[in-house]
Every structure is written in structure tokens, then in C-alpha cells.
Amino acid sequence: MNGKPGKSQPSKQFGVPPKGGALLSAQPIRLRAWFSI
């Protein structure tokens, strides 16, 4: 989304550290989904 050059990792796009980037990036989405309801 930011269009920053580099590795195409979801963690980089979300601005989350590589340490459990998938977990940190997946949690906010699920939390938002719950709050969205």
C-alpha cells in the first residue's frame, strides 16, 4: 500500500516487526472485524 521498495512481506506493509509479524498483522484485522460488528 505504501509502495515502499523492498521485500513484499505483509509484515513490512503493516509496519510490524518480523518477530511474529503475521500474528501482529492478523490480530488487528480480527479485532477490527469483531469491533466492526
Rosetta silent file (secondary structure, phi, psi, omega in degrees, C-alpha in Angstrom):
SEQUENCE: MNGKPGKSQPSKQFGVPPKGGALLSAQPIRLRAWFSI
SCORE:     score description
SCORE:     0.000 S_00000001
   1 L     0.000  -44.876  179.700    0.000    0.000    0.000 S_00000001
   2 L   -70.914  -25.457  179.771    2.803    2.387    0.915 S_00000001
   3 L    73.881   30.368  179.317    4.673    1.308   -2.209 S_00000001
   4 L   -81.722  132.752  178.581    7.980    1.107   -0.367 S_00000001
   5 L   -65.624  142.730  179.891   10.721   -0.749   -2.273 S_00000001
   6 L   143.102 -160.797 -179.763   11.929   -3.948   -0.634 S_00000001
   7 L   -67.961  142.102 -178.928   10.641   -7.377    0.296 S_00000001
   8 L   -89.577   65.425  179.403    6.946   -7.920   -0.372 S_00000001
   9 L  -103.634  137.958  179.151    6.125   -9.110    3.146 S_00000001
  10 H   -57.700  -34.182 -178.812    2.744   -8.383    4.766 S_00000001
  11 H   -64.463  -36.142 -179.696    4.566   -7.529    7.990 S_00000001
  12 H   -68.769  -40.233 -178.701    6.505   -4.782    6.181 S_00000001
  13 H   -65.404  -39.724 -178.781    3.314   -3.320    4.711 S_00000001
  14 H   -77.896  -11.724 -179.306    1.614   -3.295    8.106 S_00000001
  15 L    74.660   32.394 -179.699    4.726   -1.766    9.647 S_00000001
  16 L  -108.904  142.472  179.090    5.092   -4.664   12.079 S_00000001
  17 L   -59.927  151.202 -178.810    8.452   -6.151   13.117 S_00000001
  18 L   -58.407  -21.486  179.723    9.382   -9.524   11.540 S_00000001
  19 L   -68.383  100.182  179.397    9.014  -11.060   15.008 S_00000001
  20 L    63.312   35.621 -179.684    5.586  -12.644   14.696 S_00000001
  21 H   -58.518  -38.431 -178.610    4.657  -10.117   12.025 S_00000001
  22 H   -63.907  -40.843 -178.220    1.942  -12.454   10.749 S_00000001
  23 H   -67.383  -46.840 -177.977    0.394  -12.717   14.220 S_00000001
  24 H   -65.513  -33.630 -177.694    0.500   -8.980   14.897 S_00000001
  25 H   -79.160  -24.317 -178.112   -0.868   -8.210   11.441 S_00000001
  26 H   -86.285  -33.716 -178.045   -3.651  -10.802   11.742 S_00000001
  27 H   -62.485  -52.871 -179.794   -4.791   -9.835   15.249 S_00000001
  28 H   -54.360  -38.823 -179.052   -5.701   -6.182   14.493 S_00000001
  29 H   -64.480  -44.526 -179.291   -7.740   -7.344   11.479 S_00000001
  30 H   -67.991  -40.322  179.344   -9.695   -9.843   13.572 S_00000001
  31 H   -62.337  -42.671  179.743  -10.143   -7.312   16.374 S_00000001
  32 H   -63.419  -37.812 -179.996  -11.441   -4.754   13.897 S_00000001
  33 H   -63.030  -41.745 -179.588  -13.830   -7.342   12.496 S_00000001
  34 H   -67.780  -43.681 -179.387  -15.196   -8.005   15.988 S_00000001
  35 H   -69.809  -29.041  179.629  -15.481   -4.294   16.807 S_00000001
  36 H   -61.418  -34.152 -179.837  -16.997   -3.694   13.388 S_00000001
  37 L   -74.030    0.000    0.000  -19.944   -5.858   14.445 S_00000001
